[in-house]
């Protein structure tokens, strides 16, 4: 089985997810299909996620850990990082860990 066989990718034209339940639909589908990596284009994530005060990123992170699912979020995060040192630190820590990666391109995913 190749790494690509383990990927559940949400299409880039999917409406932005703004609630934990929106993410859970895909987490559940990935698990049901036996996938281990969820790939989310930045366009599929509501900007609320990137405001850490909203709690959405933390809740989604916890769900991913609980369901033993890795997640790669693909896009350019420079504008969001410039607005928030906390988000910069969150992305840095995620990229050092084993569950979530923020990358510019899919070929940069290293799980």
CSV table of N, CA and C in Angstrom, one decimal, residues 10-88:
chain,number,residue,atom,x,y,z
A,10,UNK,N,-10.0,16.3,0.8
A,10,UNK,CA,-11.2,17.1,0.6
A,10,UNK,C,-10.9,18.0,-0.6
A,11,UNK,N,-11.9,18.1,-1.6
A,11,UNK,CA,-11.7,18.9,-2.8
A,11,UNK,C,-11.6,20.4,-2.5
A,12,UNK,N,-10.7,21.1,-3.2
A,12,UNK,CA,-10.5,22.5,-3.0
A,12,UNK,C,-11.7,23.3,-3.1
A,13,UNK,N,-12.7,22.9,-3.9
A,13,UNK,CA,-13.9,23.6,-4.1
A,13,UNK,C,-15.0,23.3,-3.0
A,14,UNK,N,-14.7,22.6,-2.0
A,14,UNK,CA,-15.6,22.3,-0.9
A,14,UNK,C,-15.9,23.6,-0.1
A,15,UNK,N,-17.1,23.8,0.3
A,15,UNK,CA,-17.4,25.0,1.1
A,15,UNK,C,-16.5,25.0,2.4
A,16,UNK,N,-16.1,26.2,2.8
A,16,UNK,CA,-15.3,26.3,4.0
A,16,UNK,C,-16.0,25.8,5.3
A,17,UNK,N,-15.2,25.0,6.0
A,17,UNK,CA,-15.7,24.4,7.2
A,17,UNK,C,-15.5,25.3,8.4
A,18,UNK,N,-16.6,25.6,9.1
A,18,UNK,CA,-16.6,26.6,10.2
A,18,UNK,C,-16.9,26.0,11.6
A,19,UNK,N,-17.4,24.7,11.6
A,19,UNK,CA,-17.7,24.1,12.9
A,19,UNK,C,-17.0,22.8,13.0
A,20,UNK,N,-16.9,22.3,14.3
A,20,UNK,CA,-16.2,21.1,14.5
A,20,UNK,C,-16.9,20.0,13.8
A,21,UNK,N,-18.3,20.0,13.7
A,21,UNK,CA,-19.1,19.0,13.0
A,21,UNK,C,-18.7,18.9,11.6
A,22,UNK,N,-18.4,20.0,10.9
A,22,UNK,CA,-18.0,20.0,9.5
A,22,UNK,C,-16.8,19.2,9.3
A,23,UNK,N,-15.8,19.4,10.2
A,23,UNK,CA,-14.5,18.6,10.2
A,23,UNK,C,-14.8,17.2,10.5
A,24,UNK,N,-15.7,16.9,11.5
A,24,UNK,CA,-15.9,15.5,11.9
A,24,UNK,C,-16.5,14.7,10.8
A,25,UNK,N,-17.3,15.3,9.9
A,25,UNK,CA,-17.8,14.6,8.7
A,25,UNK,C,-16.7,14.0,7.9
A,26,UNK,N,-15.6,14.7,7.7
A,26,UNK,CA,-14.5,14.2,6.9
A,26,UNK,C,-13.6,13.3,7.7
A,27,UNK,N,-13.4,13.6,9.0
A,27,UNK,CA,-12.6,12.7,9.9
A,27,UNK,C,-13.3,11.3,9.9
A,28,UNK,N,-14.6,11.3,10.1
A,28,UNK,CA,-15.4,10.1,10.1
A,28,UNK,C,-15.3,9.3,8.8
A,29,UNK,N,-15.4,10.1,7.7
A,29,UNK,CA,-15.4,9.4,6.4
A,29,UNK,C,-14.0,8.8,6.1
A,30,UNK,N,-12.9,9.6,6.5
A,30,UNK,CA,-11.6,9.1,6.3
A,30,UNK,C,-11.4,7.8,7.1
A,31,UNK,N,-11.8,7.8,8.4
A,31,UNK,CA,-11.7,6.6,9.2
A,31,UNK,C,-12.5,5.4,8.6
A,32,UNK,N,-13.7,5.7,8.1
A,32,UNK,CA,-14.5,4.6,7.6
A,32,UNK,C,-13.9,4.0,6.3
A,33,UNK,N,-13.2,4.8,5.6
A,33,UNK,CA,-12.5,4.3,4.4
A,33,UNK,C,-11.1,3.8,4.6
A,34,UNK,N,-10.7,3.8,5.9
A,34,UNK,CA,-9.4,3.2,6.3
A,34,UNK,C,-8.2,4.1,6.0
A,35,UNK,N,-8.5,5.4,5.8
A,35,UNK,CA,-7.4,6.3,5.5
A,35,UNK,C,-6.8,6.8,6.8
A,36,UNK,N,-5.5,7.2,6.7
A,36,UNK,CA,-4.8,7.7,7.9
A,36,UNK,C,-4.4,9.1,7.8
A,37,UNK,N,-4.5,9.7,6.6
A,37,UNK,CA,-4.1,11.1,6.4
A,37,UNK,C,-5.3,11.9,5.8
A,38,UNK,N,-5.7,13.0,6.4
A,38,UNK,CA,-6.7,13.9,5.9
A,38,UNK,C,-6.0,15.1,5.3
A,39,UNK,N,-6.3,15.4,4.0
A,39,UNK,CA,-5.6,16.5,3.4
A,39,UNK,C,-6.7,17.6,3.1
A,40,UNK,N,-6.4,18.8,3.7
A,40,UNK,CA,-7.4,19.9,3.6
A,40,UNK,C,-6.7,21.1,2.9
A,41,UNK,N,-7.2,21.5,1.7
A,41,UNK,CA,-6.7,22.8,1.2
A,41,UNK,C,-7.2,23.9,2.1
A,42,UNK,N,-6.4,24.9,2.2
A,42,UNK,CA,-6.8,26.1,3.1
A,42,UNK,C,-8.1,26.6,2.7
A,43,UNK,N,-8.5,26.6,1.4
A,43,UNK,CA,-9.7,27.1,0.9
A,43,UNK,C,-10.9,26.4,1.5
A,44,UNK,N,-10.7,25.2,2.1
A,44,UNK,CA,-11.9,24.5,2.7
A,44,UNK,C,-12.0,24.8,4.2
A,45,UNK,N,-11.2,25.7,4.7
A,45,UNK,CA,-11.3,26.0,6.1
A,45,UNK,C,-11.7,27.5,6.3
A,46,UNK,N,-12.7,27.7,7.1
A,46,UNK,CA,-13.2,29.0,7.4
A,46,UNK,C,-12.1,29.8,8.2
A,47,UNK,N,-12.0,31.1,7.9
A,47,UNK,CA,-10.9,31.9,8.6
A,47,UNK,C,-11.0,31.8,10.1
A,48,UNK,N,-12.2,31.5,10.7
A,48,UNK,CA,-12.3,31.4,12.1
A,48,UNK,C,-11.3,30.4,12.7
A,49,UNK,N,-11.0,29.4,11.9
A,49,UNK,CA,-10.0,28.3,12.4
A,49,UNK,C,-8.7,29.0,12.7
A,50,UNK,N,-8.3,30.0,12.0
A,50,UNK,CA,-7.0,30.6,12.1
A,50,UNK,C,-6.9,31.7,13.2
A,51,UNK,N,-8.1,32.0,13.8
A,51,UNK,CA,-8.2,32.8,15.0
A,51,UNK,C,-8.2,31.9,16.2
A,52,UNK,N,-7.1,31.7,16.8
A,52,UNK,CA,-7.0,30.7,17.8
A,52,UNK,C,-7.9,30.9,19.0
A,53,UNK,N,-8.3,32.2,19.2
A,53,UNK,CA,-9.2,32.5,20.3
A,53,UNK,C,-10.6,31.9,20.1
A,54,UNK,N,-10.9,31.5,18.8
A,54,UNK,CA,-12.2,30.9,18.6
A,54,UNK,C,-12.3,29.5,19.2
A,55,UNK,N,-11.2,28.8,19.3
A,55,UNK,CA,-11.1,27.5,19.9
A,55,UNK,C,-11.3,26.4,18.8
A,56,UNK,N,-11.7,26.8,17.6
A,56,UNK,CA,-11.9,25.8,16.6
A,56,UNK,C,-10.7,25.0,16.2
A,57,UNK,N,-9.5,25.6,16.1
A,57,UNK,CA,-8.3,24.9,15.8
A,57,UNK,C,-8.0,23.9,16.9
A,58,UNK,N,-8.1,24.3,18.1
A,58,UNK,CA,-7.8,23.4,19.2
A,58,UNK,C,-8.8,22.2,19.3
A,59,UNK,N,-10.1,22.4,19.0
A,59,UNK,CA,-11.0,21.3,19.0
A,59,UNK,C,-10.8,20.4,17.9
A,60,UNK,N,-10.5,20.9,16.7
A,60,UNK,CA,-10.2,20.0,15.6
A,60,UNK,C,-8.9,19.2,15.8
A,61,UNK,N,-7.9,19.9,16.3
A,61,UNK,CA,-6.7,19.2,16.7
A,61,UNK,C,-6.9,18.0,17.6
A,62,UNK,N,-7.7,18.3,18.6
A,62,UNK,CA,-8.0,17.2,19.6
A,62,UNK,C,-8.8,16.0,18.9
A,63,UNK,N,-9.7,16.3,18.1
A,63,UNK,CA,-10.4,15.3,17.4
A,63,UNK,C,-9.5,14.4,16.5
A,64,UNK,N,-8.6,15.1,15.8
A,64,UNK,CA,-7.6,14.4,15.0
A,64,UNK,C,-6.8,13.4,15.8
A,65,UNK,N,-6.3,13.9,16.9
A,65,UNK,CA,-5.5,13.1,17.8
A,65,UNK,C,-6.4,11.9,18.4
A,66,UNK,N,-7.6,12.2,18.8
A,66,UNK,CA,-8.4,11.2,19.3
A,66,UNK,C,-8.7,10.1,18.3
A,67,UNK,N,-8.9,10.4,17.1
A,67,UNK,CA,-9.2,9.5,16.0
A,67,UNK,C,-8.0,8.9,15.3
A,68,UNK,N,-6.8,9.2,15.8
A,68,UNK,CA,-5.5,8.7,15.2
A,68,UNK,C,-5.4,9.0,13.8
A,69,UNK,N,-5.8,10.3,13.4
A,69,UNK,CA,-5.7,10.7,12.0
A,69,UNK,C,-4.8,11.8,11.8
A,70,UNK,N,-3.9,11.7,10.9
A,70,UNK,CA,-2.9,12.8,10.6
A,70,UNK,C,-3.6,13.8,9.6
A,71,UNK,N,-3.2,15.0,9.6
A,71,UNK,CA,-3.9,16.0,8.8
A,71,UNK,C,-2.8,16.9,8.2
A,72,UNK,N,-2.9,17.2,6.9
A,72,UNK,CA,-2.1,18.1,6.2
A,72,UNK,C,-3.0,19.3,5.7
A,73,UNK,N,-2.7,20.5,6.1
A,73,UNK,CA,-3.4,21.6,5.6
A,73,UNK,C,-2.5,22.3,4.6
A,74,UNK,N,-3.0,22.5,3.4
A,74,UNK,CA,-2.2,23.0,2.3
A,74,UNK,C,-2.6,24.4,1.9
A,75,UNK,N,-1.6,25.3,1.9
A,75,UNK,CA,-1.9,26.6,1.4
A,75,UNK,C,-0.8,27.6,1.9
A,76,UNK,N,-1.0,28.9,1.6
A,76,UNK,CA,-0.1,30.0,2.0
A,76,UNK,C,-0.7,30.6,3.3
A,77,UNK,N,0.1,30.5,4.4
A,77,UNK,CA,-0.4,31.0,5.7
A,77,UNK,C,0.3,32.3,6.1
A,78,UNK,N,1.1,32.9,5.3
A,78,UNK,CA,1.8,34.1,5.6
A,78,UNK,C,1.0,35.2,6.2
A,79,UNK,N,-0.1,35.5,5.5
A,79,UNK,CA,-1.0,36.6,6.0
A,79,UNK,C,-1.5,36.4,7.4
A,80,UNK,N,-1.9,35.1,7.6
A,80,UNK,CA,-2.5,34.8,9.0
A,80,UNK,C,-1.4,34.9,10.0
A,81,UNK,N,-0.2,34.4,9.7
A,81,UNK,CA,0.9,34.4,10.6
A,81,UNK,C,1.3,35.8,11.0
A,82,UNK,N,1.3,36.7,10.0
A,82,UNK,CA,1.6,38.1,10.3
A,82,UNK,C,0.6,38.8,11.2
A,83,UNK,N,-0.6,38.3,11.3
A,83,UNK,CA,-1.6,38.8,12.2
A,83,UNK,C,-1.6,38.2,13.6
A,84,UNK,N,-0.9,37.1,13.8
A,84,UNK,CA,-1.0,36.4,15.1
A,84,UNK,C,0.3,35.7,15.4
A,85,UNK,N,1.0,36.1,16.4
A,85,UNK,CA,2.2,35.3,16.9
A,85,UNK,C,1.7,34.0,17.4
A,86,UNK,N,0.6,33.9,18.1
A,86,UNK,CA,0.1,32.7,18.6
A,86,UNK,C,-0.1,31.7,17.5
A,87,UNK,N,-0.7,32.1,16.4
A,87,UNK,CA,-0.9,31.2,15.2
A,87,UNK,C,0.4,30.7,14.7
A,88,UNK,N,1.4,31.7,14.6
A,88,UNK,CA,2.7,31.3,14.1
A,88,UNK,C,3.3,30.2,15.0
